[in-house]
N, CA, C and O atoms as a CHARMM CRD file, in Angstrom:
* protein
*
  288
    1    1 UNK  N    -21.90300 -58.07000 -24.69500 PROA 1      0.00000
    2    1 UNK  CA   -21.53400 -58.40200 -23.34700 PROA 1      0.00000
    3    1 UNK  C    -22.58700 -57.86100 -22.38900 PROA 1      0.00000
    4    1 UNK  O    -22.92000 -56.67900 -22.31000 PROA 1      0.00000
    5    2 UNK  N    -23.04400 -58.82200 -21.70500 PROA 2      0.00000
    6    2 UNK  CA   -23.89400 -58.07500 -20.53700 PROA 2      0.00000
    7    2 UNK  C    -23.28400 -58.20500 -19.46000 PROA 2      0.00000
    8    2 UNK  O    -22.46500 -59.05300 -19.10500 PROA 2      0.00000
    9    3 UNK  N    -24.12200 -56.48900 -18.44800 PROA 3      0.00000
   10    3 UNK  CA   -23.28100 -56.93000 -17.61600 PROA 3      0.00000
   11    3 UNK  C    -24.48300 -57.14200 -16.42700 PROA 3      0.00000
   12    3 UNK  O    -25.65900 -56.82500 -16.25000 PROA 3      0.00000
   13    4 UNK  N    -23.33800 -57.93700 -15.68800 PROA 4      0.00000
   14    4 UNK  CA   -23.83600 -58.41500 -14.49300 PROA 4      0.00000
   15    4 UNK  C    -23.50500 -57.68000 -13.07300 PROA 4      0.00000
   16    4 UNK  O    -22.39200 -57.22200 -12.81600 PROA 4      0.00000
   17    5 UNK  N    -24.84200 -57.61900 -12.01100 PROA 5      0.00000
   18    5 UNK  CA   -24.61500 -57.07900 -10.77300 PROA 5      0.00000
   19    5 UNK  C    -24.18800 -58.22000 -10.10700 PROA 5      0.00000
   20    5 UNK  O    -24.28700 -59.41400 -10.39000 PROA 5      0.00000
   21    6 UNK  N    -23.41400 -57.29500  -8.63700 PROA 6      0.00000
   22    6 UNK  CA   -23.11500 -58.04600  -7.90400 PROA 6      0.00000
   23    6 UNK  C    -23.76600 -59.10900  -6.65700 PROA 6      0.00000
   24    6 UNK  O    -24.63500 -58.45800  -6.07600 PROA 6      0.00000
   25    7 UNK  N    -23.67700 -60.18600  -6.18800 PROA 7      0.00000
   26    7 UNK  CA   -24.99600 -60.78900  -5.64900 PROA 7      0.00000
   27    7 UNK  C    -24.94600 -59.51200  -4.42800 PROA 7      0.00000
   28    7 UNK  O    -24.26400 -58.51000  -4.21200 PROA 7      0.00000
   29    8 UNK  N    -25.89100 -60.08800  -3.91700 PROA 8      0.00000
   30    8 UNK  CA   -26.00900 -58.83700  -2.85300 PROA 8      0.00000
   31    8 UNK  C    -25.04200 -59.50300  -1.59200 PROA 8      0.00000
   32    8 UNK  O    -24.21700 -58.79800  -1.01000 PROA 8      0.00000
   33    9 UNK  N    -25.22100 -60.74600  -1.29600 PROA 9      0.00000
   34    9 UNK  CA   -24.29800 -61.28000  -0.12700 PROA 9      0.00000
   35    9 UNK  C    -22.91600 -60.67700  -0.52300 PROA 9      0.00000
   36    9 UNK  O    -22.02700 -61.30200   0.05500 PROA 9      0.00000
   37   10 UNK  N    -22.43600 -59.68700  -1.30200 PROA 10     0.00000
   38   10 UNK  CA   -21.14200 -59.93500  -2.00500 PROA 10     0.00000
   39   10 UNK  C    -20.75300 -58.62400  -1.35100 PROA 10     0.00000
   40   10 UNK  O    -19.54600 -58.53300  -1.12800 PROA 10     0.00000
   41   11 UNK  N    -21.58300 -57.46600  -0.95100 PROA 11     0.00000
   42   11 UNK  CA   -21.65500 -56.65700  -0.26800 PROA 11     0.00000
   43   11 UNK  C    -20.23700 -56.21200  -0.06300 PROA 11     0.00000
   44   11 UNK  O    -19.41900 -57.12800   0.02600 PROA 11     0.00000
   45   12 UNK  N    -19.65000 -54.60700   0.05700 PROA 12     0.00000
   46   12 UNK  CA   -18.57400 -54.20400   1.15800 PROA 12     0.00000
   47   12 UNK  C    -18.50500 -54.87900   2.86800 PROA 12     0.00000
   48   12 UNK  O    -19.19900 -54.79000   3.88100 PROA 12     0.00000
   49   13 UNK  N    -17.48600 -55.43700   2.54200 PROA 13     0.00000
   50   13 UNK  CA   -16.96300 -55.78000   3.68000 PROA 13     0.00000
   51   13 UNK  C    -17.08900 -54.81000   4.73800 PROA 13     0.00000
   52   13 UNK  O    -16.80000 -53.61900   4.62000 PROA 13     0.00000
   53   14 UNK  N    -17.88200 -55.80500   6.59400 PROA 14     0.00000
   54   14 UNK  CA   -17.93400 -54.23300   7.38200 PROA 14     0.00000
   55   14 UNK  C    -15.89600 -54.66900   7.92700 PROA 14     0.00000
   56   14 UNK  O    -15.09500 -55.60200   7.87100 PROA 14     0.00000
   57   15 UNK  N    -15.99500 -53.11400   8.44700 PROA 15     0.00000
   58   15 UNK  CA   -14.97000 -52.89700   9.14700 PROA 15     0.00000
   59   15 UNK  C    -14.62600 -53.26400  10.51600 PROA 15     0.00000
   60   15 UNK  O    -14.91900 -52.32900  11.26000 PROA 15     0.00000
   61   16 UNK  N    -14.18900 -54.12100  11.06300 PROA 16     0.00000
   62   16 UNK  CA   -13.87900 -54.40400  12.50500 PROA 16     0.00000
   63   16 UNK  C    -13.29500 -53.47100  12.98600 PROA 16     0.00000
   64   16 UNK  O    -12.56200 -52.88500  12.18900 PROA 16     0.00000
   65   17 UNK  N    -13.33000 -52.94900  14.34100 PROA 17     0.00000
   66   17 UNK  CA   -12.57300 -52.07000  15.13900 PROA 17     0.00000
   67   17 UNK  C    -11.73500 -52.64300  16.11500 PROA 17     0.00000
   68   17 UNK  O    -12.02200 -53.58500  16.85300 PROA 17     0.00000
   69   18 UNK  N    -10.46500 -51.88300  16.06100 PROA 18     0.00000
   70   18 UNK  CA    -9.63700 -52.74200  16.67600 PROA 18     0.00000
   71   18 UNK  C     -9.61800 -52.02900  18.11000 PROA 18     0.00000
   72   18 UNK  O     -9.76200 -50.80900  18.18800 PROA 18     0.00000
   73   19 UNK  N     -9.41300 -52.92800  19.38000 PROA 19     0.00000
   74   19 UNK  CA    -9.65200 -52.33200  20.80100 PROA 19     0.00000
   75   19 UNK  C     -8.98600 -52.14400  21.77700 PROA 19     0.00000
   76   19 UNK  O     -8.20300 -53.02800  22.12400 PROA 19     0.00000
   77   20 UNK  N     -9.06800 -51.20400  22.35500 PROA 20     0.00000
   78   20 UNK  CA    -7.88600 -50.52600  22.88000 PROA 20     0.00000
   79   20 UNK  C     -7.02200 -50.94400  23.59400 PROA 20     0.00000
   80   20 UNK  O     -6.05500 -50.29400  23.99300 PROA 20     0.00000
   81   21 UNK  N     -7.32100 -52.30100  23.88500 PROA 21     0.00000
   82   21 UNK  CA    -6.64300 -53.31300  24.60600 PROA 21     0.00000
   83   21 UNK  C     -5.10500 -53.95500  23.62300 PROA 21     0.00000
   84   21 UNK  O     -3.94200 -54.04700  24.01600 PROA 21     0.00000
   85   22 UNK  N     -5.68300 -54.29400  22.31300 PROA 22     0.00000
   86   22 UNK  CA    -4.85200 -54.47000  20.98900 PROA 22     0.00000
   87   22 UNK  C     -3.97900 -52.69300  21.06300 PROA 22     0.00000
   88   22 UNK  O     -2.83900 -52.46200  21.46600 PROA 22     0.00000
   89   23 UNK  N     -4.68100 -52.00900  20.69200 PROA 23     0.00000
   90   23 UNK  CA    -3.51200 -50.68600  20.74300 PROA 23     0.00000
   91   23 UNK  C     -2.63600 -50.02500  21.77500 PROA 23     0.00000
   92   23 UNK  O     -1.49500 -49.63200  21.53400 PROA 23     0.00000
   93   24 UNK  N     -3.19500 -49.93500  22.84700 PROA 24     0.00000
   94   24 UNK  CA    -2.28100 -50.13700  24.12400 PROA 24     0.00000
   95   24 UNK  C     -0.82500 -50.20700  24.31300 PROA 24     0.00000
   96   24 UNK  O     -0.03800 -49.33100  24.67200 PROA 24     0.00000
   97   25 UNK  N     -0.67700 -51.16500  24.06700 PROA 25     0.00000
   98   25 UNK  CA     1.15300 -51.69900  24.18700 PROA 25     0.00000
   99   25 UNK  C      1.51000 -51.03000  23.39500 PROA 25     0.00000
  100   25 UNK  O      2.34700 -50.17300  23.68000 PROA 25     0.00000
  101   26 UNK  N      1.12600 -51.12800  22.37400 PROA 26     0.00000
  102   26 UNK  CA     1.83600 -50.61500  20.78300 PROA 26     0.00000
  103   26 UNK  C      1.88800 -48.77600  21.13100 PROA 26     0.00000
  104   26 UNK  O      2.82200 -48.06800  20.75300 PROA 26     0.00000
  105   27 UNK  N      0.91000 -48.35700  21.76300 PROA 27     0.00000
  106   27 UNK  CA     0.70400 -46.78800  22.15600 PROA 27     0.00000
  107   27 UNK  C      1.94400 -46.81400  23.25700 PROA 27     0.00000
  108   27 UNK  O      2.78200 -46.06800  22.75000 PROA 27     0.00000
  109   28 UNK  N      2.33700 -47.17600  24.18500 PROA 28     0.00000
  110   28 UNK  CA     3.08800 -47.27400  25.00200 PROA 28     0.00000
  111   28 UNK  C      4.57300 -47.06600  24.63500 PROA 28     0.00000
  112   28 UNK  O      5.46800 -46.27400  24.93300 PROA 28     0.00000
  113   29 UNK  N      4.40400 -48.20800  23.80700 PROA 29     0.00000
  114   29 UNK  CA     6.28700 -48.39400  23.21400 PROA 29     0.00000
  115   29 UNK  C      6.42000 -47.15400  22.46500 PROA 29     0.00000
  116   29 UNK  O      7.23000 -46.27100  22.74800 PROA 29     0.00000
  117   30 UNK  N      5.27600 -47.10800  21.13000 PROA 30     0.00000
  118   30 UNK  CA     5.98300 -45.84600  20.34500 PROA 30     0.00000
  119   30 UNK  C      5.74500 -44.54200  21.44100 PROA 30     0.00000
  120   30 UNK  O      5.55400 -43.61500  20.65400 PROA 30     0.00000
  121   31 UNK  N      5.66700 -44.06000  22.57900 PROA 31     0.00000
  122   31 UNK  CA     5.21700 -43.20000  23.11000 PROA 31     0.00000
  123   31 UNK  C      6.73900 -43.08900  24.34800 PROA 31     0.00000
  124   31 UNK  O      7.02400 -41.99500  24.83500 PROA 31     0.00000
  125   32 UNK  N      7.62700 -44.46700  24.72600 PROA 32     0.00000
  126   32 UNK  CA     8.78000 -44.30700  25.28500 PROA 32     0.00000
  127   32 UNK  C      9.51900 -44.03500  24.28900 PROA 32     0.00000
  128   32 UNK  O     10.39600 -43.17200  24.27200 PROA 32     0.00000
  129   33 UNK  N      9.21000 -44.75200  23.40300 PROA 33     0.00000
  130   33 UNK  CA    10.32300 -44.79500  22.45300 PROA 33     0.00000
  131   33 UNK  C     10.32200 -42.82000  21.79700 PROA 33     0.00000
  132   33 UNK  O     11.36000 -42.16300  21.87800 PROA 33     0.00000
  133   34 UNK  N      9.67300 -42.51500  21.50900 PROA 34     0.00000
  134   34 UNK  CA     9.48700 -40.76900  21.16500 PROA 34     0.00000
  135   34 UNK  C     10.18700 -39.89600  22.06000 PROA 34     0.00000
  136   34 UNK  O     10.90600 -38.96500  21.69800 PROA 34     0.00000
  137   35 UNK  N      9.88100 -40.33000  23.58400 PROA 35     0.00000
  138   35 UNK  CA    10.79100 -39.26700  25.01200 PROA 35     0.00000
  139   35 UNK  C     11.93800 -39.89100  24.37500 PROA 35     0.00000
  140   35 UNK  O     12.75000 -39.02500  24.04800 PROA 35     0.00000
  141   36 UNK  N     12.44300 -41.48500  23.96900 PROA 36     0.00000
  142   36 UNK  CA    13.80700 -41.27200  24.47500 PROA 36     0.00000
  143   36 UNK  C     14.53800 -40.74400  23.58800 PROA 36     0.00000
  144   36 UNK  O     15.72200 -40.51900  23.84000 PROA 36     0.00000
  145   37 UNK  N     13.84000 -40.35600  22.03800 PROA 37     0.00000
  146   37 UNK  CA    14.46500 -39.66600  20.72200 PROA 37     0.00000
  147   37 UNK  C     14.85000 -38.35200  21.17800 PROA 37     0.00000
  148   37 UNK  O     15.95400 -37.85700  21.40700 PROA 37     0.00000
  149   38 UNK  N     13.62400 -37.89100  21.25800 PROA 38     0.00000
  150   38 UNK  CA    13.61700 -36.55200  22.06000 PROA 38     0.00000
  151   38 UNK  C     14.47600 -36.20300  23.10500 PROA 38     0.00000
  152   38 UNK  O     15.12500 -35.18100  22.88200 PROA 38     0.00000
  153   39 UNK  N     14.68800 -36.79500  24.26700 PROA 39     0.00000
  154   39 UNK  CA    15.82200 -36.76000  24.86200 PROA 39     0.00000
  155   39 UNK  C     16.84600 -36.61300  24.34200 PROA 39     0.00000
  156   39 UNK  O     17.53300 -35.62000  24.57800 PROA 39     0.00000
  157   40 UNK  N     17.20800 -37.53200  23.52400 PROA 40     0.00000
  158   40 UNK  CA    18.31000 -37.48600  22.90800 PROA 40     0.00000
  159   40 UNK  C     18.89700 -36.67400  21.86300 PROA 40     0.00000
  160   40 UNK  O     20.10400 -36.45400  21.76100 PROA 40     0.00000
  161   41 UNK  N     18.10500 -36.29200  21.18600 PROA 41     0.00000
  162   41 UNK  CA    17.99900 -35.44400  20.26500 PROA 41     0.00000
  163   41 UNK  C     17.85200 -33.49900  20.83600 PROA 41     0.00000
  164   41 UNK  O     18.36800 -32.63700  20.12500 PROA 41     0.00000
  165   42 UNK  N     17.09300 -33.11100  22.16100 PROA 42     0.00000
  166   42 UNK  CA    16.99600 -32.15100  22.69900 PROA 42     0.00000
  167   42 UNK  C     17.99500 -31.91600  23.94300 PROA 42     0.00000
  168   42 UNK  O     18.47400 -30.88000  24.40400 PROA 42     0.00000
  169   43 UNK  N     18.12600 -33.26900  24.31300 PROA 43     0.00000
  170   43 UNK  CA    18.62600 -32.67200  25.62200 PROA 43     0.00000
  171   43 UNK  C     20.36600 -33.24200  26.09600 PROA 43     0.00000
  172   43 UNK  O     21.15600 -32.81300  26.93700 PROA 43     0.00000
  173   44 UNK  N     20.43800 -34.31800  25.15700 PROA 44     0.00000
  174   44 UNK  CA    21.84800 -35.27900  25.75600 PROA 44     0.00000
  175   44 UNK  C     23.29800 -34.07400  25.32500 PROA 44     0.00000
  176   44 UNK  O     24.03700 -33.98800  24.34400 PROA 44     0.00000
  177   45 UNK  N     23.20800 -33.45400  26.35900 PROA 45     0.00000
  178   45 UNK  CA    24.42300 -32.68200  26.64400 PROA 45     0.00000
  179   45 UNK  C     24.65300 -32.13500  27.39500 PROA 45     0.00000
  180   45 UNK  O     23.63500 -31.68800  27.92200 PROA 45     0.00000
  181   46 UNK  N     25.97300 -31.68500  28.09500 PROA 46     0.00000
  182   46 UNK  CA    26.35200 -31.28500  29.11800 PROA 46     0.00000
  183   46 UNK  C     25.82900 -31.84500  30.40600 PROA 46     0.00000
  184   46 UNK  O     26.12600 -33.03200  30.54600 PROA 46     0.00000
  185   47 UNK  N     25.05600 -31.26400  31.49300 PROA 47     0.00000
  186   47 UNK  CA    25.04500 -31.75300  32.86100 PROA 47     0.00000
  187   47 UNK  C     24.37800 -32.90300  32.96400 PROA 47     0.00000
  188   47 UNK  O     24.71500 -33.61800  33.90800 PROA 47     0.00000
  189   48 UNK  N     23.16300 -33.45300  31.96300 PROA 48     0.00000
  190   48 UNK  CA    22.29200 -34.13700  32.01300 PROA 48     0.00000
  191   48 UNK  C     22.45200 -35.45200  30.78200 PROA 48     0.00000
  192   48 UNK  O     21.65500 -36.22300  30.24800 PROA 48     0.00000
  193   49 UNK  N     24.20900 -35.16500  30.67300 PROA 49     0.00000
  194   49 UNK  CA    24.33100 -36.42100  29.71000 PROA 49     0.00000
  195   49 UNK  C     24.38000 -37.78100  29.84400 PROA 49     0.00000
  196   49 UNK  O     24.86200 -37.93000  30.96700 PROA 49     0.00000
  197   50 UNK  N     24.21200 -38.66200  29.46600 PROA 50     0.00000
  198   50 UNK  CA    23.82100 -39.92900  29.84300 PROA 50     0.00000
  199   50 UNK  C     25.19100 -40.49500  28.97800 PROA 50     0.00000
  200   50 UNK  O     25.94300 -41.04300  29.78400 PROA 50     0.00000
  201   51 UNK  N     25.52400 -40.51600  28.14300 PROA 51     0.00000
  202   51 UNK  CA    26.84900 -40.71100  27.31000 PROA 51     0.00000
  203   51 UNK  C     27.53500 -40.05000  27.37900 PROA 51     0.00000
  204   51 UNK  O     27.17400 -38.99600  26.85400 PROA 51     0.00000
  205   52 UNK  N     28.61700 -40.01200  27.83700 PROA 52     0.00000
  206   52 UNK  CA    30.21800 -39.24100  27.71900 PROA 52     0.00000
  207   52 UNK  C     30.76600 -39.19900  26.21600 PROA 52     0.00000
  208   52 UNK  O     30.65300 -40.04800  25.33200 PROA 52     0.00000
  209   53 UNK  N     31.43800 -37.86400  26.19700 PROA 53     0.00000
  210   53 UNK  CA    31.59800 -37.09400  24.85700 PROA 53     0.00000
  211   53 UNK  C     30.81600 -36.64700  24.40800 PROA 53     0.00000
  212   53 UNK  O     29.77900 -36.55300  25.06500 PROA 53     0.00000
  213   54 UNK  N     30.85700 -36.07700  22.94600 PROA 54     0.00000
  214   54 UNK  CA    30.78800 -35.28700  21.65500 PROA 54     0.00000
  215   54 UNK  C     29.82500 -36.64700  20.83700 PROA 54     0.00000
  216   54 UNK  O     28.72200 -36.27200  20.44000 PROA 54     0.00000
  217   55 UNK  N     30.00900 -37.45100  20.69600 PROA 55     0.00000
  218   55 UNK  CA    29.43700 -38.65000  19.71700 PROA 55     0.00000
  219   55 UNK  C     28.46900 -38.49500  19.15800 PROA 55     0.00000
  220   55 UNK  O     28.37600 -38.16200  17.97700 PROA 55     0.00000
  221   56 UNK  N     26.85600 -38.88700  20.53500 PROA 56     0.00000
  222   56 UNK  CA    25.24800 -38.41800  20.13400 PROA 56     0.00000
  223   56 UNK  C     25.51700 -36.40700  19.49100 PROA 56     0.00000
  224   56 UNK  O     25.13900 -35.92500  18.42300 PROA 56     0.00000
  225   57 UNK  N     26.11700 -35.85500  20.40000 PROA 57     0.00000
  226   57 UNK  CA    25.96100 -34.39700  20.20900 PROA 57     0.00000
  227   57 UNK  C     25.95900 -34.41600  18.68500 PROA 57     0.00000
  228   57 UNK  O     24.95000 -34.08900  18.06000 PROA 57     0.00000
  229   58 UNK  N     27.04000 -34.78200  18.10800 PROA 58     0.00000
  230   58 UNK  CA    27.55600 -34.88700  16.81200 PROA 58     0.00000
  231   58 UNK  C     26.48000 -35.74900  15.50600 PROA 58     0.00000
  232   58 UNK  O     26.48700 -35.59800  14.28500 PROA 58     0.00000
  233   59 UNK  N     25.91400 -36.35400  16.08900 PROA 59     0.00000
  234   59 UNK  CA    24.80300 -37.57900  15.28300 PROA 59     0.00000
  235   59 UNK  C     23.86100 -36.90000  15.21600 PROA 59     0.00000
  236   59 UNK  O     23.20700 -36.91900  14.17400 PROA 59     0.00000
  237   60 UNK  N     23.47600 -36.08000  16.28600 PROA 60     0.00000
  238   60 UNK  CA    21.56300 -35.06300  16.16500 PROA 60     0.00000
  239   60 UNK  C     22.33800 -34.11700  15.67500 PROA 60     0.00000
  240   60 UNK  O     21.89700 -33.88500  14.54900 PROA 60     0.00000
  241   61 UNK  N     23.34100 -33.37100  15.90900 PROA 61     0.00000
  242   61 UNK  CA    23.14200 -32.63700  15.62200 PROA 61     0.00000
  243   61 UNK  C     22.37900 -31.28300  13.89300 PROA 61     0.00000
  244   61 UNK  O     22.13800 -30.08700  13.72900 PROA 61     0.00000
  245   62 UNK  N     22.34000 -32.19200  13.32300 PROA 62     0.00000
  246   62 UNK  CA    21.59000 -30.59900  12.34800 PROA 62     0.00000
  247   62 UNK  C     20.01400 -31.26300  12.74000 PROA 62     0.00000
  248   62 UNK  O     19.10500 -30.44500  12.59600 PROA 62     0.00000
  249   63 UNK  N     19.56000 -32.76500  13.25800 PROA 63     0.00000
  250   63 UNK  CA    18.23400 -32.93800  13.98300 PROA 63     0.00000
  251   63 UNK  C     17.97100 -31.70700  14.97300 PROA 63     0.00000
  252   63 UNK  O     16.96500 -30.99800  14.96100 PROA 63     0.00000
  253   64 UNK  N     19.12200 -31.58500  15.87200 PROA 64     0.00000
  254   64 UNK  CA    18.83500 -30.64900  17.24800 PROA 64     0.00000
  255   64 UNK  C     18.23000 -29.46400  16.55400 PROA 64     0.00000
  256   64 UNK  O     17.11700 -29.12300  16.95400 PROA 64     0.00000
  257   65 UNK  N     18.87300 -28.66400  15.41400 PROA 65     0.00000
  258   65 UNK  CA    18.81400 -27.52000  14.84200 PROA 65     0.00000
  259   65 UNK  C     17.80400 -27.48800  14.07300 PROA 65     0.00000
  260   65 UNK  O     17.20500 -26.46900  13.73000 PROA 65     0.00000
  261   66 UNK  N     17.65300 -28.17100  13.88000 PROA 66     0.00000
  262   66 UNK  CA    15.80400 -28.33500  12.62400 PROA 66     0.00000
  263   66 UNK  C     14.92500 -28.33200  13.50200 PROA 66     0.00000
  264   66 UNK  O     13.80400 -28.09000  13.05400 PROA 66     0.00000
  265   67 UNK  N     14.99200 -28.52700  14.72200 PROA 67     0.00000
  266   67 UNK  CA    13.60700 -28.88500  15.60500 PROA 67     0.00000
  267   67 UNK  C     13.62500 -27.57300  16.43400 PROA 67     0.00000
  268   67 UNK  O     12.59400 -27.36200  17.07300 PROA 67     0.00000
  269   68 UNK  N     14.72300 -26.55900  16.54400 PROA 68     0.00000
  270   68 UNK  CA    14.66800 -25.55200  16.85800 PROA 68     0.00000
  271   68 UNK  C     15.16400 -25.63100  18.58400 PROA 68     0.00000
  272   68 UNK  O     14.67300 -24.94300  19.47900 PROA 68     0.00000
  273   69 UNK  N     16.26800 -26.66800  18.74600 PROA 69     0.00000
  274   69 UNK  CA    17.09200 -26.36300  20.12200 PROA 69     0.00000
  275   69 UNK  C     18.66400 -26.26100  19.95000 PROA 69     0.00000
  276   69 UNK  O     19.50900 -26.86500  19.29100 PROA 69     0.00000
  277   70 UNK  N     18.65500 -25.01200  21.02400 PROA 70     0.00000
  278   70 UNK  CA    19.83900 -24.74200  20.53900 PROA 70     0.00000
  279   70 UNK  C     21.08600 -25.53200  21.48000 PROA 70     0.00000
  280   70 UNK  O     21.07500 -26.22900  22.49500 PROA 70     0.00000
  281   71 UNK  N     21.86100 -25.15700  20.80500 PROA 71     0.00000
  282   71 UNK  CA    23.52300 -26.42700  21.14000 PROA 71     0.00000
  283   71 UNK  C     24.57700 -25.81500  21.14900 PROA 71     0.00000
  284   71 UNK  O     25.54600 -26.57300  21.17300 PROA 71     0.00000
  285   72 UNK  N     24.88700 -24.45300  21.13800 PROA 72     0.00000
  286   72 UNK  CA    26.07000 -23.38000  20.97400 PROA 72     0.00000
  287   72 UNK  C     25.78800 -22.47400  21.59700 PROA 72     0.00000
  288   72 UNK  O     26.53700 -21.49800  21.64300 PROA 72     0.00000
């Protein structure tokens, strides 16, 4: 068996860069979308609750406690 090289046109593919115009939006959303976890997850209780009751409190909660805010 012989072996054969590759032609040279056959080359690694170059890499396009994608521009910041394309990443943008996408930076945006996951970047509201993170405050409103966070919010929710740090802060939705008592004076500054946005939902009435225990419910979210109850859903983050061992999240609240792993991230190191306290709730008691």
């Amino acid at each position: 068996m012989a072996q054969t090289a590759a032609p040279a046109s056959a080359a690694t593919p170059a890499i396009t860069p994608i521009s910041l115009k394309a990443i943008a939006p996408w930076a945006v959303f996951f970047g509201i979308l993170m405050l409103v976890l966070l919010y929710f997850v740090g802060a939705e209780q008592g004076a500054t609750a946005l939902i009435s009751g225990e419910g979210v409190h109850e859903w983050v909660h061992d999240g609240r406690h792993l991230l190191g805010f306290p709730c008691h």
